[in-house]
Amino acid sequence: TQLLEQSPQFLSIQEGENLTVYCNSSSVFSSLQWYRQEPGEGPVLLVTVVTGGEVKKLKRLTFQFGDARKDSSLHITAAQPGDTGLYLCALRMKTSYDKVIFGPGTSLSVIP
Amino acid sequence: GAVVSQHPSRVICKSGTSVKIECRSLDFQATTMFWYRQFPKQSLMLMATSNEGSKATYEQGVEKDKFLINHASLTLSTLTVTSAHPEDSSFYICSARRDSGSSHFGPGTRLLVL
């Protein structure tokens, strides 16, 4: 069973549109991370959310951690082709050498 | 710039041969490194935790005799895929853990077994 679930699995939108991807779990976590991975490259950390209800912004990306710390969302405003990639939520397991466990990912394609 | 490197970036080998992939932390020492495997259109799956000077810890379902890990120094971990078969073709990614607990990921190694 997966610790994390993500939806949607695939998303194809036109440039300029807004979108939201979701990360959910049945467990409560102390923190959650979001990564972006481009084809043929390693994942890059975008943000870590720690506090329930926390909202963090990174340019056109807005990350939210649910009040109960069991879910998170990533909202992209006015998507651009450069936003294309695989978006992964992840957990850093502090009791296991800080290993990072990834969700299944959302593959985003932004069409010019 | 990159803080974790992998070598080679791509490798093609014949079925039955062994392939070694290197992961290096470039500007910090990493007591712990991690190895992941990623199949097309899927997420990264953790294979094993590599600790300097000790045996690696493998995730459930990962064959330790097939995927040999050696973490001989604080800046280098190697993954050897032994007797590779076409089903081992995948994107292999390492990460190196800083003392703070944060990890940096390498650029990945694309393995194709013919």
CSV table of C-alpha atoms in Angstrom, one decimal:
chain,number,residue,atom,x,y,z
A,1,THR,CA,0.0,0.0,0.0
A,2,GLN,CA,1.2,3.5,-0.8
A,3,LEU,CA,1.8,6.0,1.9
A,4,LEU,CA,0.8,8.8,-0.5
A,5,GLU,CA,-1.7,9.2,-3.3
A,6,GLN,CA,-1.7,11.8,-5.9
A,7,SER,CA,-4.3,13.1,-8.3
A,8,PRO,CA,-4.7,13.5,-11.1
A,9,GLN,CA,-2.2,11.1,-12.5
A,10,PHE,CA,-2.0,12.9,-15.8
A,11,LEU,CA,-2.9,16.5,-16.7
A,12,SER,CA,-2.7,18.2,-20.1
A,13,ILE,CA,-3.6,21.9,-20.2
A,14,GLN,CA,-3.2,24.9,-22.4
A,15,GLU,CA,-0.7,27.6,-21.6
A,16,GLY,CA,-2.2,30.3,-19.4
A,17,GLU,CA,-4.7,28.0,-17.6
A,18,ASN,CA,-4.6,27.3,-13.8
A,19,LEU,CA,-4.4,23.9,-12.3
A,20,THR,CA,-4.3,22.1,-8.9
A,21,VAL,CA,-2.7,18.8,-8.1
A,22,TYR,CA,-3.4,16.9,-4.9
A,23,CYS,CA,-1.5,14.7,-2.5
A,24,ASN,CA,-3.4,12.7,0.1
A,25,SER,CA,-2.7,10.1,2.8
A,26,SER,CA,-4.6,8.4,5.5
A,27,SER,CA,-1.8,9.1,7.9
A,28,VAL,CA,-0.7,12.3,9.7
A,29,PHE,CA,2.8,13.6,8.8
A,30,SER,CA,5.1,16.1,10.4
A,31,SER,CA,6.0,17.5,7.1
A,32,LEU,CA,5.6,17.0,3.4
A,33,GLN,CA,7.8,17.9,0.4
A,34,TRP,CA,7.0,18.7,-3.3
A,35,TYR,CA,9.5,18.0,-6.1
A,36,ARG,CA,9.5,18.6,-9.8
A,37,GLN,CA,11.2,16.2,-12.2
A,38,GLU,CA,11.9,16.9,-15.8
A,39,PRO,CA,12.4,14.1,-18.3
A,40,GLY,CA,15.8,12.4,-18.0
A,41,GLU,CA,16.8,14.4,-14.9
A,42,GLY,CA,16.7,13.9,-11.1
A,43,PRO,CA,13.9,15.4,-9.0
A,44,VAL,CA,14.4,18.9,-7.7
A,45,LEU,CA,12.9,20.0,-4.3
A,46,LEU,CA,10.4,22.8,-4.6
A,47,VAL,CA,9.2,23.2,-1.1
A,48,THR,CA,8.8,21.6,2.3
A,49,VAL,CA,5.6,22.3,4.3
A,50,VAL,CA,5.6,21.7,8.0
A,51,THR,CA,2.7,23.4,9.8
A,52,GLY,CA,-1.0,22.4,9.4
A,53,GLY,CA,-2.7,25.0,7.3
A,54,GLU,CA,0.6,26.4,6.0
A,55,VAL,CA,0.6,28.1,2.6
A,56,LYS,CA,3.9,28.7,0.8
A,57,LYS,CA,4.3,30.5,-2.5
A,58,LEU,CA,7.0,30.1,-5.1
A,59,LYS,CA,6.4,32.5,-7.9
A,60,ARG,CA,3.3,31.1,-9.7
A,61,LEU,CA,3.2,28.0,-7.5
A,62,THR,CA,1.2,27.9,-4.3
A,63,PHE,CA,1.6,25.0,-1.9
A,64,GLN,CA,-0.8,24.3,0.9
A,65,PHE,CA,-0.6,21.8,3.8
A,66,GLY,CA,-3.9,20.6,5.1
A,67,ASP,CA,-5.0,21.5,8.6
A,68,ALA,CA,-4.9,17.9,9.7
A,69,ARG,CA,-1.5,17.4,8.0
A,70,LYS,CA,-2.8,14.5,6.0
A,71,ASP,CA,-3.1,16.2,2.6
A,72,SER,CA,-1.4,18.9,0.5
A,73,SER,CA,-2.1,20.7,-2.8
A,74,LEU,CA,-0.1,22.5,-5.4
A,75,HIS,CA,-1.7,25.2,-7.4
A,76,ILE,CA,-0.1,26.7,-10.5
A,77,THR,CA,-1.4,30.0,-11.9
A,78,ALA,CA,-1.1,30.8,-15.6
A,79,ALA,CA,0.8,27.6,-16.5
A,80,GLN,CA,3.6,27.9,-18.9
A,81,PRO,CA,5.3,25.2,-21.1
A,82,GLY,CA,8.3,25.4,-18.8
A,83,ASP,CA,6.1,24.0,-16.0
A,84,THR,CA,5.8,20.7,-17.9
A,85,GLY,CA,7.1,17.8,-15.8
A,86,LEU,CA,6.4,15.2,-13.2
A,87,TYR,CA,5.3,16.7,-9.8
A,88,LEU,CA,5.9,14.5,-6.9
A,89,CYS,CA,4.9,14.8,-3.3
A,90,ALA,CA,7.1,13.0,-0.8
A,91,LEU,CA,7.8,12.2,2.8
A,92,ARG,CA,11.1,12.5,4.6
A,93,MET,CA,11.2,9.7,7.0
A,94,LYS,CA,13.2,11.2,9.9
A,95,THR,CA,13.3,7.9,11.8
A,96,SER,CA,14.8,6.1,8.9
A,97,TYR,CA,18.0,8.0,7.9
A,98,ASP,CA,15.8,10.8,6.5
A,99,LYS,CA,15.0,8.6,3.5
A,100,VAL,CA,12.6,10.2,1.0
A,101,ILE,CA,9.5,8.2,-0.1
A,102,PHE,CA,7.7,9.5,-3.1
A,103,GLY,CA,4.1,9.5,-4.1
A,104,PRO,CA,3.1,8.2,-7.6
A,105,GLY,CA,3.3,11.6,-9.2
A,106,THR,CA,1.3,13.9,-11.4
A,107,SER,CA,2.5,14.2,-15.0
A,108,LEU,CA,1.8,17.7,-16.3
A,109,SER,CA,1.9,18.8,-19.9
A,110,VAL,CA,1.4,22.5,-20.7
A,111,ILE,CA,0.7,23.0,-24.4
A,112,PRO,CA,1.8,26.3,-26.0
B,1,GLY,CA,25.8,24.0,-9.6
B,2,ALA,CA,25.2,20.3,-9.1
B,3,VAL,CA,26.1,18.9,-5.7
B,4,VAL,CA,25.5,15.2,-6.6
B,5,SER,CA,26.9,13.6,-9.8
B,6,GLN,CA,26.3,10.2,-11.3
B,7,HIS,CA,28.4,8.3,-13.8
B,8,PRO,CA,27.7,7.2,-16.4
B,9,SER,CA,24.7,9.2,-17.4
B,10,ARG,CA,23.7,6.5,-19.9
B,11,VAL,CA,24.8,2.9,-20.4
B,12,ILE,CA,23.9,0.1,-22.8
B,13,CYS,CA,25.0,-3.4,-22.0
B,14,LYS,CA,24.3,-6.9,-23.1
B,15,SER,CA,22.1,-9.2,-21.1
B,16,GLY,CA,24.1,-11.2,-18.5
B,17,THR,CA,26.8,-8.5,-18.0
B,18,SER,CA,27.3,-6.4,-14.8
B,19,VAL,CA,27.1,-2.6,-14.8
B,20,LYS,CA,28.4,-0.3,-12.1
B,21,ILE,CA,26.9,3.1,-11.5
B,22,GLU,CA,28.7,5.7,-9.4
B,23,CYS,CA,27.1,8.4,-7.2
B,24,ARG,CA,29.3,11.2,-5.8
B,25,SER,CA,28.6,14.1,-3.5
B,26,LEU,CA,30.6,17.0,-4.8
B,27,ASP,CA,30.9,19.5,-2.0
B,28,PHE,CA,29.9,17.7,1.1
B,29,GLN,CA,30.4,14.4,2.9
B,30,ALA,CA,27.5,12.0,2.9
B,31,THR,CA,27.4,9.3,5.5
B,32,THR,CA,24.1,8.1,3.9
B,33,MET,CA,23.1,7.8,0.3
B,34,PHE,CA,20.0,6.4,-1.3
B,35,TRP,CA,19.4,4.5,-4.5
B,36,TYR,CA,16.1,4.7,-6.5
B,37,ARG,CA,14.8,3.1,-9.6
B,38,GLN,CA,12.3,4.7,-11.9
B,39,PHE,CA,10.4,3.0,-14.7
B,40,PRO,CA,8.8,5.1,-17.6
B,41,LYS,CA,5.9,7.1,-16.5
B,42,GLN,CA,6.2,6.0,-12.9
B,43,SER,CA,7.5,7.5,-9.7
B,44,LEU,CA,10.8,6.9,-8.0
B,45,MET,CA,11.0,3.7,-6.0
B,46,LEU,CA,13.5,3.5,-3.1
B,47,MET,CA,15.7,0.5,-3.6
B,48,ALA,CA,18.2,0.8,-0.7
B,49,THR,CA,19.9,3.0,1.9
B,50,SER,CA,23.7,3.0,1.6
B,51,ASN,CA,25.7,3.8,4.7
B,52,GLU,CA,29.4,4.5,4.6
B,53,GLY,CA,31.4,1.7,6.2
B,54,SER,CA,28.4,-0.7,6.7
B,55,LYS,CA,26.1,-2.9,4.7
B,56,ALA,CA,23.3,-1.3,2.8
B,57,THR,CA,19.7,-1.7,3.9
B,58,TYR,CA,17.4,-2.9,1.1
B,59,GLU,CA,13.7,-2.2,0.7
B,60,GLN,CA,11.3,-5.1,0.6
B,61,GLY,CA,11.4,-6.9,-2.7
B,62,VAL,CA,14.8,-5.6,-3.8
B,63,GLU,CA,17.3,-8.4,-4.4
B,64,LYS,CA,20.5,-7.5,-2.5
B,65,ASP,CA,22.6,-10.1,-4.5
B,66,LYS,CA,21.5,-8.5,-7.7
B,67,PHE,CA,21.9,-4.9,-6.8
B,68,LEU,CA,25.2,-4.7,-5.0
B,69,ILE,CA,25.9,-1.4,-3.1
B,70,ASN,CA,29.2,-0.2,-1.9
B,71,HIS,CA,29.6,3.0,0.1
B,72,ALA,CA,33.4,3.0,0.5
B,73,SER,CA,33.9,6.6,1.2
B,74,LEU,CA,32.0,9.6,2.4
B,75,THR,CA,31.6,11.0,-1.1
B,76,LEU,CA,31.1,7.9,-3.2
B,77,SER,CA,28.5,5.1,-3.4
B,78,THR,CA,28.3,2.6,-6.2
B,79,LEU,CA,25.4,0.5,-7.4
B,80,THR,CA,26.3,-2.6,-9.4
B,81,VAL,CA,23.6,-4.4,-11.3
B,82,THR,CA,24.8,-7.9,-11.6
B,83,SER,CA,23.9,-10.2,-14.5
B,84,ALA,CA,21.6,-7.6,-15.9
B,85,HIS,CA,18.5,-8.5,-17.9
B,86,PRO,CA,16.2,-6.5,-20.1
B,87,GLU,CA,13.8,-6.1,-17.2
B,88,ASP,CA,16.5,-4.2,-15.3
B,89,SER,CA,16.4,-1.4,-17.9
B,90,SER,CA,15.4,1.6,-16.0
B,91,PHE,CA,16.4,5.1,-14.8
B,92,TYR,CA,18.6,4.8,-11.6
B,93,ILE,CA,18.8,7.9,-9.4
B,94,CYS,CA,20.9,8.4,-6.3
B,95,SER,CA,20.6,11.0,-3.5
B,96,ALA,CA,23.1,12.0,-0.9
B,97,ARG,CA,22.1,13.1,2.6
B,98,ARG,CA,23.6,16.1,4.3
B,99,ASP,CA,24.2,16.2,8.1
B,100,SER,CA,21.1,18.5,8.3
B,101,GLY,CA,19.0,15.6,7.0
B,102,SER,CA,18.2,17.1,3.6
B,103,SER,CA,19.0,15.1,0.5
B,104,HIS,CA,20.3,16.2,-2.9
B,105,PHE,CA,19.4,14.1,-5.9
B,106,GLY,CA,21.7,13.1,-8.7
B,107,PRO,CA,20.9,13.6,-12.4
B,108,GLY,CA,20.2,9.9,-12.9
B,109,THR,CA,21.7,7.1,-15.0
B,110,ARG,CA,19.7,5.5,-17.9
B,111,LEU,CA,20.4,1.8,-18.2
B,112,LEU,CA,19.4,-0.2,-21.2
B,113,VAL,CA,20.0,-3.9,-21.2
B,114,LEU,CA,19.8,-5.5,-24.6
